[in-house]
Tab-separated table of C-alpha atoms in Angstrom:
chain	number	residue	atom	x	y	z
A	201	MET	CA	130.872	14.214	29.919
A	202	GLY	CA	129.909	10.843	28.533
A	203	ARG	CA	131.180	7.332	28.987
A	204	THR	CA	131.246	4.242	26.825
A	205	ARG	CA	132.877	0.828	26.814
A	206	THR	CA	133.912	-1.815	24.314
A	207	LEU	CA	132.387	-5.261	24.149
A	208	PRO	CA	134.224	-7.689	26.454
A	209	GLU	CA	136.229	-10.666	25.276
A	210	GLY	CA	136.758	-13.927	27.136
A	211	PRO	CA	135.027	-14.870	30.398
A	212	VAL	CA	132.137	-12.601	31.436
A	213	GLU	CA	130.163	-13.132	34.619
A	214	ASP	CA	127.143	-10.975	33.761
A	215	ALA	CA	125.755	-8.241	31.518
A	216	VAL	CA	123.200	-5.548	32.349
A	217	LEU	CA	121.080	-4.077	29.557
A	218	ALA	CA	118.387	-1.388	29.679
A	219	ILE	CA	115.642	-1.976	27.099
A	220	ALA	CA	113.761	1.095	25.839
A	221	SER	CA	111.231	2.000	23.152
A	222	CYS	CA	108.619	4.525	22.027
A	223	ALA	CA	109.505	8.068	23.077
A	224	LEU	CA	106.775	10.451	21.916
A	225	TYR	CA	108.277	13.922	22.473
A	226	PRO	CA	104.950	15.721	23.100
A	227	GLY	CA	103.635	12.777	25.117
A	228	GLY	CA	105.465	13.724	28.310
A	229	TYR	CA	108.841	14.177	29.925
A	230	PHE	CA	111.548	11.605	29.234
A	231	ASN	CA	111.808	10.605	32.895
A	232	ALA	CA	112.479	6.982	32.004
A	233	TYR	CA	115.593	8.046	30.092
A	234	GLN	CA	116.731	9.929	33.192
A	235	ALA	CA	116.074	6.816	35.278
A	236	ILE	CA	118.333	4.848	32.921
A	237	ALA	CA	121.009	7.534	33.264
A	238	ASP	CA	120.757	7.234	37.066
A	239	LEU	CA	121.209	3.440	37.170
A	240	PRO	CA	124.144	2.289	39.295
A	241	ARG	CA	125.137	-0.053	36.473
A	242	VAL	CA	124.126	-0.393	32.843
A	243	ASP	CA	126.457	-1.892	30.247
A	244	ALA	CA	124.413	-0.867	27.197
A	245	VAL	CA	121.046	0.616	26.289
A	246	LEU	CA	119.024	-1.294	23.684
A	247	HIS	CA	116.556	0.990	21.924
A	248	LEU	CA	114.028	-1.022	19.933
A	249	GLY	CA	112.475	1.743	17.883
A	250	ASP	CA	110.138	4.716	17.727
A	251	TYR	CA	112.955	6.979	18.880
A	252	ILE	CA	111.125	9.789	17.048
A	253	TYR	CA	107.581	10.117	15.711
A	254	GLU	CA	106.610	11.588	12.362
A	255	TYR	CA	103.319	13.264	13.352
A	256	ALA	CA	102.448	16.955	13.122
A	257	ALA	CA	102.181	19.287	16.109
A	258	ASP	CA	98.391	18.924	16.106
A	259	GLY	CA	98.587	15.124	15.915
A	260	TYR	CA	99.442	12.290	18.276
A	261	GLY	CA	100.145	13.582	21.788
A	262	ALA	CA	99.265	17.210	20.984
A	263	GLU	CA	97.017	17.776	24.007
A	264	THR	CA	99.779	16.837	26.450
A	265	GLY	CA	102.399	18.582	24.333
A	266	ARG	CA	100.550	21.895	24.560
A	267	LYS	CA	100.286	21.641	28.356
A	268	LEU	CA	104.007	20.884	28.748
A	269	ASN	CA	105.258	23.183	25.993
A	270	ARG	CA	106.648	20.157	24.141
A	271	LEU	CA	105.107	20.514	20.691
A	272	VAL	CA	107.132	19.076	17.862
A	273	ARG	CA	109.152	20.913	15.212
A	274	PRO	CA	108.592	21.230	12.346
A	275	ALA	CA	104.880	21.667	13.012
A	276	HIS	CA	103.803	19.619	9.969
A	277	GLU	CA	104.111	15.857	9.503
A	278	ILE	CA	107.705	15.179	8.553
A	279	VAL	CA	108.335	14.017	5.008
A	280	SER	CA	111.542	15.534	3.595
A	281	LEU	CA	115.156	14.953	4.594
A	282	ALA	CA	115.248	18.383	6.256
A	283	ASP	CA	112.082	17.515	8.195
A	284	TYR	CA	113.489	14.266	9.579
A	285	ARG	CA	116.788	15.932	10.443
A	286	ASN	CA	115.018	18.692	12.342
A	287	ARG	CA	112.821	16.249	14.274
A	288	HIS	CA	115.873	14.217	15.297
A	289	ALA	CA	117.610	17.435	16.332
A	290	GLN	CA	114.698	18.510	18.503
A	291	VAL	CA	114.449	15.155	20.257
A	292	LYS	CA	118.221	15.083	20.826
A	293	SER	CA	117.965	18.493	22.545
A	294	ASP	CA	116.146	16.893	25.496
A	295	PRO	CA	118.471	16.892	28.545
A	296	GLN	CA	117.118	13.632	29.959
A	297	LEU	CA	117.768	11.828	26.679
A	298	GLN	CA	121.231	13.381	26.522
A	299	ALA	CA	121.929	12.029	30.014
A	300	ALA	CA	120.946	8.506	28.957
A	301	HIS	CA	123.172	8.693	25.883
A	302	ALA	CA	126.047	9.914	28.045
A	303	ARG	CA	125.568	7.091	30.556
A	304	ALA	CA	126.369	4.090	28.349
A	305	PRO	CA	126.712	2.978	24.735
A	306	TRP	CA	123.481	2.457	22.814
A	307	ILE	CA	122.543	-0.362	20.435
A	308	VAL	CA	119.608	0.688	18.283
A	309	VAL	CA	117.137	-0.396	15.640
A	310	TRP	CA	114.301	1.574	14.094
A	311	ASP	CA	110.642	0.595	14.134
A	312	ASP	CA	107.919	2.266	12.095
A	313	HIS	CA	107.738	5.856	13.348
A	314	GLU	CA	111.277	6.660	12.297
A	315	THR	CA	109.668	6.562	8.826
A	316	ALA	CA	105.841	6.471	9.145
A	317	ASN	CA	103.199	4.579	11.089
A	318	ASN	CA	102.906	0.838	10.352
A	319	SER	CA	105.556	1.047	7.660
A	320	TRP	CA	106.471	-1.971	5.564
A	321	THR	CA	108.786	-2.475	2.602
A	322	ASP	CA	106.629	-0.703	0.020
A	323	GLY	CA	104.468	1.673	2.027
A	324	ALA	CA	102.928	2.771	5.308
A	325	GLU	CA	99.497	3.139	6.869
A	326	ASN	CA	98.200	6.448	5.539
A	327	PRO	CA	100.564	8.140	3.088
A	328	LYS	CA	99.021	11.283	1.600
A	329	PRO	CA	99.096	11.987	-2.153
A	330	ASP	CA	100.991	15.252	-1.650
A	331	GLN	CA	103.825	13.549	0.265
A	332	GLY	CA	105.552	12.182	-2.817
A	333	SER	CA	106.852	8.685	-3.381
A	334	TRP	CA	107.245	6.283	-0.469
A	335	ASN	CA	110.735	5.258	-1.595
A	336	ARG	CA	111.922	8.860	-1.511
A	337	ARG	CA	110.413	9.467	1.923
A	338	LYS	CA	111.797	6.211	3.291
A	339	ALA	CA	115.273	7.005	1.961
A	340	ALA	CA	115.170	10.499	3.489
A	341	ALA	CA	114.041	9.169	6.868
A	342	ILE	CA	116.770	6.544	7.021
A	343	LYS	CA	119.467	8.934	5.815
A	344	ALA	CA	118.591	11.222	8.735
A	345	TYR	CA	118.548	8.207	11.065
A	346	TYR	CA	122.074	7.205	10.044
A	347	GLU	CA	123.239	10.786	10.532
A	348	TRP	CA	121.752	11.210	14.011
A	349	MET	CA	121.865	7.764	15.617
A	350	PRO	CA	124.786	5.713	17.023
A	351	ILE	CA	124.818	3.098	14.283
A	352	ARG	CA	127.037	2.223	11.333
A	353	GLU	CA	125.427	2.453	7.923
A	354	PRO	CA	125.524	-0.935	6.172
A	355	ASP	CA	128.139	-1.363	3.480
A	356	GLY	CA	126.612	-0.003	0.287
A	357	GLY	CA	123.778	1.697	2.216
A	358	GLY	CA	120.266	0.349	2.386
A	359	PHE	CA	118.144	-0.885	5.264
A	360	SER	CA	119.699	-4.206	6.347
A	361	ILE	CA	120.844	-3.250	9.835
A	362	ASN	CA	120.540	-6.736	11.335
A	363	ARG	CA	123.790	-7.318	13.214
A	364	ALA	CA	125.224	-9.239	16.167
A	365	PHE	CA	127.082	-8.265	19.353
A	366	GLU	CA	129.034	-10.738	21.497
A	367	PHE	CA	129.299	-10.144	25.235
A	368	GLY	CA	132.376	-12.284	25.768
A	369	ASP	CA	131.559	-15.928	26.346
A	370	LEU	CA	128.215	-15.089	27.975
A	371	ALA	CA	125.735	-13.930	25.328
A	372	THR	CA	125.171	-13.027	21.703
A	373	LEU	CA	122.728	-10.233	20.931
A	374	PHE	CA	121.083	-10.400	17.498
A	375	MET	CA	119.427	-7.162	16.403
A	376	LEU	CA	116.659	-7.918	13.892
A	377	GLU	CA	115.288	-5.594	11.195
A	378	THR	CA	111.672	-6.480	10.433
A	379	ARG	CA	110.295	-3.223	9.001
A	380	LEU	CA	111.868	-2.120	5.746
A	381	THR	CA	113.932	-4.904	4.180
A	382	ALA	CA	111.343	-7.644	3.688
A	383	ARG	CA	108.073	-7.057	5.565
A	384	ASP	CA	104.890	-7.647	3.575
A	385	GLU	CA	101.935	-5.320	4.044
A	386	GLN	CA	99.931	-5.829	7.205
A	387	LEU	CA	96.420	-7.166	7.076
A	388	ASP	CA	93.768	-4.798	8.398
A	389	TYR	CA	90.551	-5.883	10.110
A	390	ALA	CA	88.655	-2.927	8.664
A	391	VAL	CA	89.721	-3.851	5.117
A	392	ASP	CA	90.432	-7.578	5.051
A	393	LEU	CA	88.048	-9.269	7.491
A	394	ASN	CA	84.694	-8.801	5.786
A	395	GLY	CA	83.652	-10.796	2.763
A	396	PRO	CA	81.719	-9.556	-0.307
A	397	ASP	CA	78.474	-9.653	1.686
A	398	GLY	CA	79.879	-7.291	4.316
A	399	LYS	CA	79.913	-9.979	6.995
A	400	PRO	CA	83.094	-11.293	8.650
A	401	ASP	CA	84.655	-14.071	6.584
A	402	VAL	CA	86.882	-15.533	9.278
A	403	ALA	CA	87.966	-18.597	7.285
A	404	ARG	CA	89.152	-16.451	4.376
A	405	PHE	CA	90.920	-14.060	6.760
A	406	ARG	CA	92.699	-16.875	8.593
A	407	LYS	CA	93.867	-18.344	5.291
A	408	ARG	CA	95.387	-15.038	4.238
A	409	LEU	CA	96.954	-14.585	7.665
A	410	ALA	CA	98.585	-18.021	7.527
A	411	ASP	CA	99.945	-17.589	3.986
A	412	PRO	CA	103.472	-19.078	4.138
A	413	ASP	CA	104.735	-16.442	1.718
A	414	ARG	CA	104.018	-13.581	4.157
A	415	ARG	CA	107.318	-12.302	5.555
A	416	MET	CA	108.701	-10.239	8.399
A	417	MET	CA	112.294	-11.232	7.667
A	418	GLY	CA	113.733	-12.021	4.267
A	419	PRO	CA	115.601	-15.262	3.459
A	420	SER	CA	119.021	-13.597	3.710
A	421	GLN	CA	118.374	-12.293	7.247
A	422	ALA	CA	116.932	-15.656	8.265
A	423	ASP	CA	120.040	-17.435	6.970
A	424	TRP	CA	122.264	-14.938	8.811
A	425	LEU	CA	120.341	-15.609	12.027
A	426	ARG	CA	120.472	-19.387	11.506
A	427	ARG	CA	124.242	-19.321	11.232
A	428	GLY	CA	124.610	-16.875	14.100
A	429	LEU	CA	122.463	-18.886	16.502
A	430	ALA	CA	124.299	-22.096	15.656
A	431	ASN	CA	127.705	-20.461	16.096
A	432	SER	CA	126.727	-18.839	19.392
A	433	VAL	CA	125.541	-22.134	20.868
A	434	LYS	CA	128.517	-24.059	19.469
A	435	SER	CA	130.925	-21.534	20.993
A	436	GLY	CA	129.415	-22.196	24.423
A	437	ARG	CA	127.725	-18.839	24.981
A	438	THR	CA	124.938	-19.154	27.518
A	439	TRP	CA	122.343	-16.806	26.021
A	440	GLN	CA	121.040	-15.903	22.585
A	441	VAL	CA	119.165	-12.600	22.805
A	442	LEU	CA	116.947	-11.299	19.992
A	443	GLY	CA	116.543	-7.515	19.836
A	444	ASN	CA	113.180	-7.336	18.144
A	445	GLU	CA	110.904	-4.451	17.138
A	446	VAL	CA	107.413	-5.828	17.852
A	447	VAL	CA	105.790	-8.326	20.246
A	448	MET	CA	106.430	-11.947	19.266
A	449	ALA	CA	104.046	-13.903	21.531
A	450	ARG	CA	100.609	-15.084	20.523
A	451	VAL	CA	98.239	-12.509	21.981
A	452	GLY	CA	94.545	-12.896	21.331
A	453	VAL	CA	92.088	-10.066	21.877
A	454	PRO	CA	90.459	-10.439	25.297
A	455	ASP	CA	86.705	-10.042	25.626
A	456	LEU	CA	86.636	-7.408	28.341
A	457	ARG	CA	82.858	-7.500	28.664
A	458	ALA	CA	82.910	-11.213	29.383
A	459	ALA	CA	86.020	-11.050	31.567
A	460	LEU	CA	84.791	-8.258	33.822
A	461	GLY	CA	81.125	-9.149	33.939
A	462	PRO	CA	78.256	-6.698	33.370
A	463	GLU	CA	78.568	-4.722	36.613
A	464	LYS	CA	82.374	-4.217	36.589
A	465	PHE	CA	82.353	-3.545	32.860
A	466	ALA	CA	79.715	-0.843	33.281
A	467	GLN	CA	81.776	0.754	36.063
A	468	ALA	CA	84.948	0.637	33.970
A	469	ALA	CA	83.246	2.017	30.871
A	470	ALA	CA	81.416	4.795	32.689
A	471	GLY	CA	84.211	7.333	32.370
A	472	LEU	CA	85.513	6.368	28.964
A	473	GLY	CA	83.261	8.405	26.741
A	474	PRO	CA	81.906	7.291	23.361
A	475	ASP	CA	85.338	6.639	21.778
A	476	GLY	CA	86.441	4.391	24.619
A	477	VAL	CA	83.204	2.422	24.568
A	478	ARG	CA	83.472	1.956	20.798
A	479	ARG	CA	87.011	0.669	21.267
A	480	LEU	CA	85.799	-1.847	23.836
A	481	ASP	CA	83.030	-2.971	21.503
A	482	ARG	CA	85.520	-3.466	18.648
A	483	MET	CA	87.764	-5.507	20.936
A	484	SER	CA	84.834	-7.645	22.049
A	485	GLY	CA	83.816	-8.292	18.444
A	486	ILE	CA	87.285	-9.427	17.411
A	487	ALA	CA	87.630	-11.460	20.628
A	488	LYS	CA	84.504	-13.431	19.800
A	489	LEU	CA	86.116	-14.395	16.476
A	490	GLY	CA	89.264	-15.646	18.215
A	491	LEU	CA	91.606	-13.376	16.237
A	492	PRO	CA	94.935	-11.750	17.176
A	493	TYR	CA	95.308	-8.521	19.115
A	494	GLY	CA	97.886	-6.949	16.788
A	495	LEU	CA	98.281	-7.571	13.066
A	496	ASP	CA	101.391	-5.363	12.962
A	497	MET	CA	103.052	-7.725	15.466
A	498	TRP	CA	104.458	-11.183	14.751
A	499	ASP	CA	100.865	-12.439	15.154
A	500	GLY	CA	100.244	-10.895	11.732
A	501	TYR	CA	102.925	-13.150	10.209
A	502	PRO	CA	102.503	-16.548	11.928
A	503	ALA	CA	104.228	-18.629	9.248
A	504	ASP	CA	107.353	-16.493	9.427
A	505	ARG	CA	107.280	-16.731	13.214
A	506	GLN	CA	107.243	-20.512	12.932
A	507	ARG	CA	110.269	-20.345	10.641
A	508	LEU	CA	112.050	-18.236	13.241
A	509	TYR	CA	111.111	-20.684	15.996
A	510	GLY	CA	112.537	-23.497	13.895
A	511	LEU	CA	115.892	-21.689	13.739
A	512	ILE	CA	115.941	-21.338	17.531
A	513	GLN	CA	115.004	-24.955	18.112
A	514	ARG	CA	117.490	-26.407	15.636
A	515	ALA	CA	120.280	-24.444	17.296
A	516	LYS	CA	119.054	-25.477	20.779
A	517	ALA	CA	119.410	-21.837	21.730
A	518	ASN	CA	118.528	-20.294	25.075
A	519	ALA	CA	116.464	-17.596	23.408
A	520	VAL	CA	115.545	-14.388	25.209
A	521	VAL	CA	113.460	-12.036	23.044
A	522	VAL	CA	113.220	-8.344	23.919
A	523	SER	CA	110.530	-6.341	22.142
A	524	GLY	CA	109.254	-2.783	21.789
A	525	ASP	CA	106.416	-0.979	19.967
A	526	SER	CA	103.408	-1.942	22.112
A	527	HIS	CA	103.566	0.780	24.828
A	528	ALA	CA	103.121	-1.962	27.428
A	529	PHE	CA	105.147	-4.245	29.664
A	530	TRP	CA	105.042	-7.942	28.757
A	531	ALA	CA	106.523	-11.087	30.278
A	532	ASN	CA	105.762	-13.914	27.848
A	533	GLU	CA	106.615	-17.562	27.320
A	534	LEU	CA	106.855	-18.451	23.640
A	535	TYR	CA	105.545	-21.785	22.338
A	536	ASP	CA	105.702	-23.364	18.906
A	537	ALA	CA	102.000	-24.278	18.896
A	538	PRO	CA	98.805	-22.571	20.084
A	539	GLU	CA	98.147	-25.512	22.424
A	540	GLY	CA	100.687	-27.993	23.747
A	541	GLY	CA	103.917	-27.824	21.806
A	542	ASN	CA	107.316	-26.846	23.148
A	543	ARG	CA	108.582	-23.687	24.772
A	544	VAL	CA	110.900	-21.892	22.347
A	545	GLY	CA	112.003	-18.984	24.509
A	546	VAL	CA	110.924	-16.159	26.778
A	547	GLU	CA	110.049	-12.597	25.829
A	548	PHE	CA	110.155	-9.294	27.662
A	549	GLY	CA	108.319	-6.406	26.066
A	550	THR	CA	109.264	-2.959	27.237
A	551	THR	CA	106.665	-0.278	27.690
A	552	ALA	CA	106.966	3.218	26.265
A	553	ILE	CA	109.141	6.032	27.496
A	554	THR	CA	106.119	8.342	27.025
A	555	SER	CA	103.782	7.044	24.297
A	556	PRO	CA	100.245	6.271	25.528
A	557	GLY	CA	99.155	2.662	25.829
A	558	VAL	CA	95.777	0.974	25.845
A	559	GLY	CA	95.679	1.341	29.623
A	560	ASP	CA	95.949	5.120	29.263
A	561	ILE	CA	92.892	5.132	27.005
A	562	LEU	CA	90.826	2.530	28.847
A	563	THR	CA	91.450	4.036	32.263
A	564	GLY	CA	89.994	1.997	35.084
A	565	VAL	CA	89.987	-1.170	32.979
A	566	PRO	CA	92.516	-3.818	34.122
A	567	VAL	CA	93.569	-4.522	30.548
A	568	GLY	CA	96.937	-6.065	31.416
A	569	GLN	CA	95.484	-8.545	33.880
A	570	VAL	CA	92.737	-9.508	31.447
A	571	MET	CA	95.391	-9.984	28.735
A	572	ALA	CA	97.363	-12.320	30.978
A	573	ASP	CA	94.274	-14.258	32.048
A	574	ALA	CA	93.086	-14.689	28.453
A	575	ASN	CA	96.381	-15.688	26.829
A	576	ARG	CA	98.447	-18.750	27.578
A	577	GLU	CA	101.738	-17.143	26.534
A	578	VAL	CA	101.239	-13.919	28.508
A	579	VAL	CA	102.492	-14.333	32.060
A	580	TYR	CA	102.257	-10.644	32.933
A	581	SER	CA	101.294	-7.377	31.270
A	582	ASP	CA	100.901	-3.752	32.327
A	583	GLN	CA	99.269	-1.603	29.675
A	584	ALA	CA	99.642	1.828	31.290
A	585	ALA	CA	103.000	2.135	33.090
A	586	LYS	CA	105.902	4.057	31.528
A	587	GLY	CA	109.505	2.996	31.938
A	588	PHE	CA	111.951	0.361	30.702
A	589	VAL	CA	113.077	-3.236	31.202
A	590	LEU	CA	116.358	-3.898	33.002
A	591	LEU	CA	117.725	-7.229	31.803
A	592	THR	CA	120.536	-8.914	33.730
A	593	LEU	CA	122.115	-12.003	32.202
A	594	GLY	CA	124.276	-14.194	34.430
A	595	ARG	CA	125.887	-17.563	33.866
A	596	THR	CA	123.212	-19.608	35.606
A	597	GLU	CA	120.241	-17.251	35.688
A	598	GLY	CA	118.666	-14.322	33.906
A	599	LYS	CA	116.552	-11.603	35.460
A	600	ALA	CA	114.150	-9.066	33.940
A	601	GLU	CA	112.866	-6.132	35.966
A	602	MET	CA	109.955	-3.972	34.814
A	603	VAL	CA	111.033	-0.506	35.990
A	604	ALA	CA	108.292	2.152	36.018
A	605	VAL	CA	108.437	5.902	36.577
A	606	SER	CA	105.782	7.519	38.741
A	607	THR	CA	104.853	10.239	36.236
A	608	ILE	CA	105.720	11.686	32.836
A	609	LEU	CA	103.837	14.951	33.428
A	610	GLU	CA	106.376	16.413	35.866
A	611	THR	CA	110.164	16.225	35.890
A	612	THR	CA	110.176	15.232	39.560
A	613	PHE	CA	109.527	11.503	39.712
A	614	THR	CA	110.292	8.258	41.480
A	615	THR	CA	110.953	4.790	40.108
A	616	ARG	CA	109.829	1.373	41.249
A	617	VAL	CA	110.111	-2.176	40.003
A	618	LEU	CA	106.622	-3.429	39.154
A	619	LYS	CA	107.614	-7.060	38.579
A	620	THR	CA	110.762	-9.164	38.446
A	621	PHE	CA	111.042	-12.462	36.592
A	622	THR	CA	113.889	-14.970	36.576
A	623	PHE	CA	114.697	-17.749	34.117
A	624	THR	CA	117.488	-20.267	33.626
A	625	PRO	CA	119.369	-21.719	30.646
A	626	GLY	CA	119.340	-25.396	29.770
A	627	PRO	CA	120.657	-27.793	27.119
A	628	GLU	CA	117.265	-27.845	25.383
A	629	GLY	CA	116.452	-24.167	25.795
A	630	VAL	CA	115.456	-21.555	28.312
A	631	SER	CA	113.193	-22.363	31.280
A	632	GLY	CA	109.815	-20.866	32.011
A	633	LEU	CA	109.444	-17.625	33.945
A	634	LYS	CA	109.463	-17.466	37.726
A	635	GLU	CA	108.270	-14.360	39.527
A	636	ALA	CA	110.929	-13.188	41.959
């Protein structure tokens, strides 16, 4: 037995939204979905992508999957329409996910793993020669997505699933598509940072990164958002919420060696093994160059982010950004300049349902705290917890709760709220974050 509801019209006192992302089937039990199903109130579930993963049974998450008898089907990396259909079918067979779908209506957008890792308009990270054309694979993946997910296919088909939802006179939710309609290829430190002499050419890299022609959203989606933000504010709605696939804040790579000091760093690195230590060394190297943490995030497209911020500011919107993809909790304040400038909005990144984060790899390293200490826009981060964000929007205040489950390795679990932040609307935009 399931339940749903229509969007309200007229006066609305509040809205409660559960924000979810990144459910790796072999990565653990979907306890966070069950926790959403058990909520005393949830008006809608916003899923921001990575609802399925494309990897083979011996790939990402396989070690945990074998222990829990949760290996994926088909066993190979999914490529064909039948493959994507079967992977969706397997994931949908999970009773905890079924309970969350039965609890409330869902509003969804894909990220990359519904097609392939780090996908963009014309490709993905590591397509293999025997997998055929990218356009055929992308079309198959999205056809299966439309068949299996609670979403209307755009008129005429295609990938432009940006759309808006109005919660009465309280809020407008804008769901953005920043993967397949316009995104340019990501830069890659391993490929793009070094110059002809093999040494880092930071000036050249920064110039490429700041190229104003690099896009996450195309002009048509940007114009749609411009009009929608203006209309939402003009109509008197309190909040303008952006459902967004990847982290929007500026997040630089922290130098963990410097932040922890030699003794604490040695203690933290002692149990990591060679791979973990190499990862720390790579992070330290990039940190010393003052470069972004994630090139697949909005940090990889700073000019397009500034265009988006301009739309928010011109509309005088009270912008609340919700983001997925990173496998970490984030509470961020967004500014239109690296230093000084004006606050544009606030952002809440939801952690994964099961997918491992940096904190799962760098166990014993307080990565989230170091992230917050090293980055002006990061108020709070937890890089290991699994769960979801519960966002409550009222007329005079908003509240975001980071809800974590105690385990994903057993089906018996508890939940707790790690952090709660409040914020208020204003005529010139949303306030800063206050820990409740």
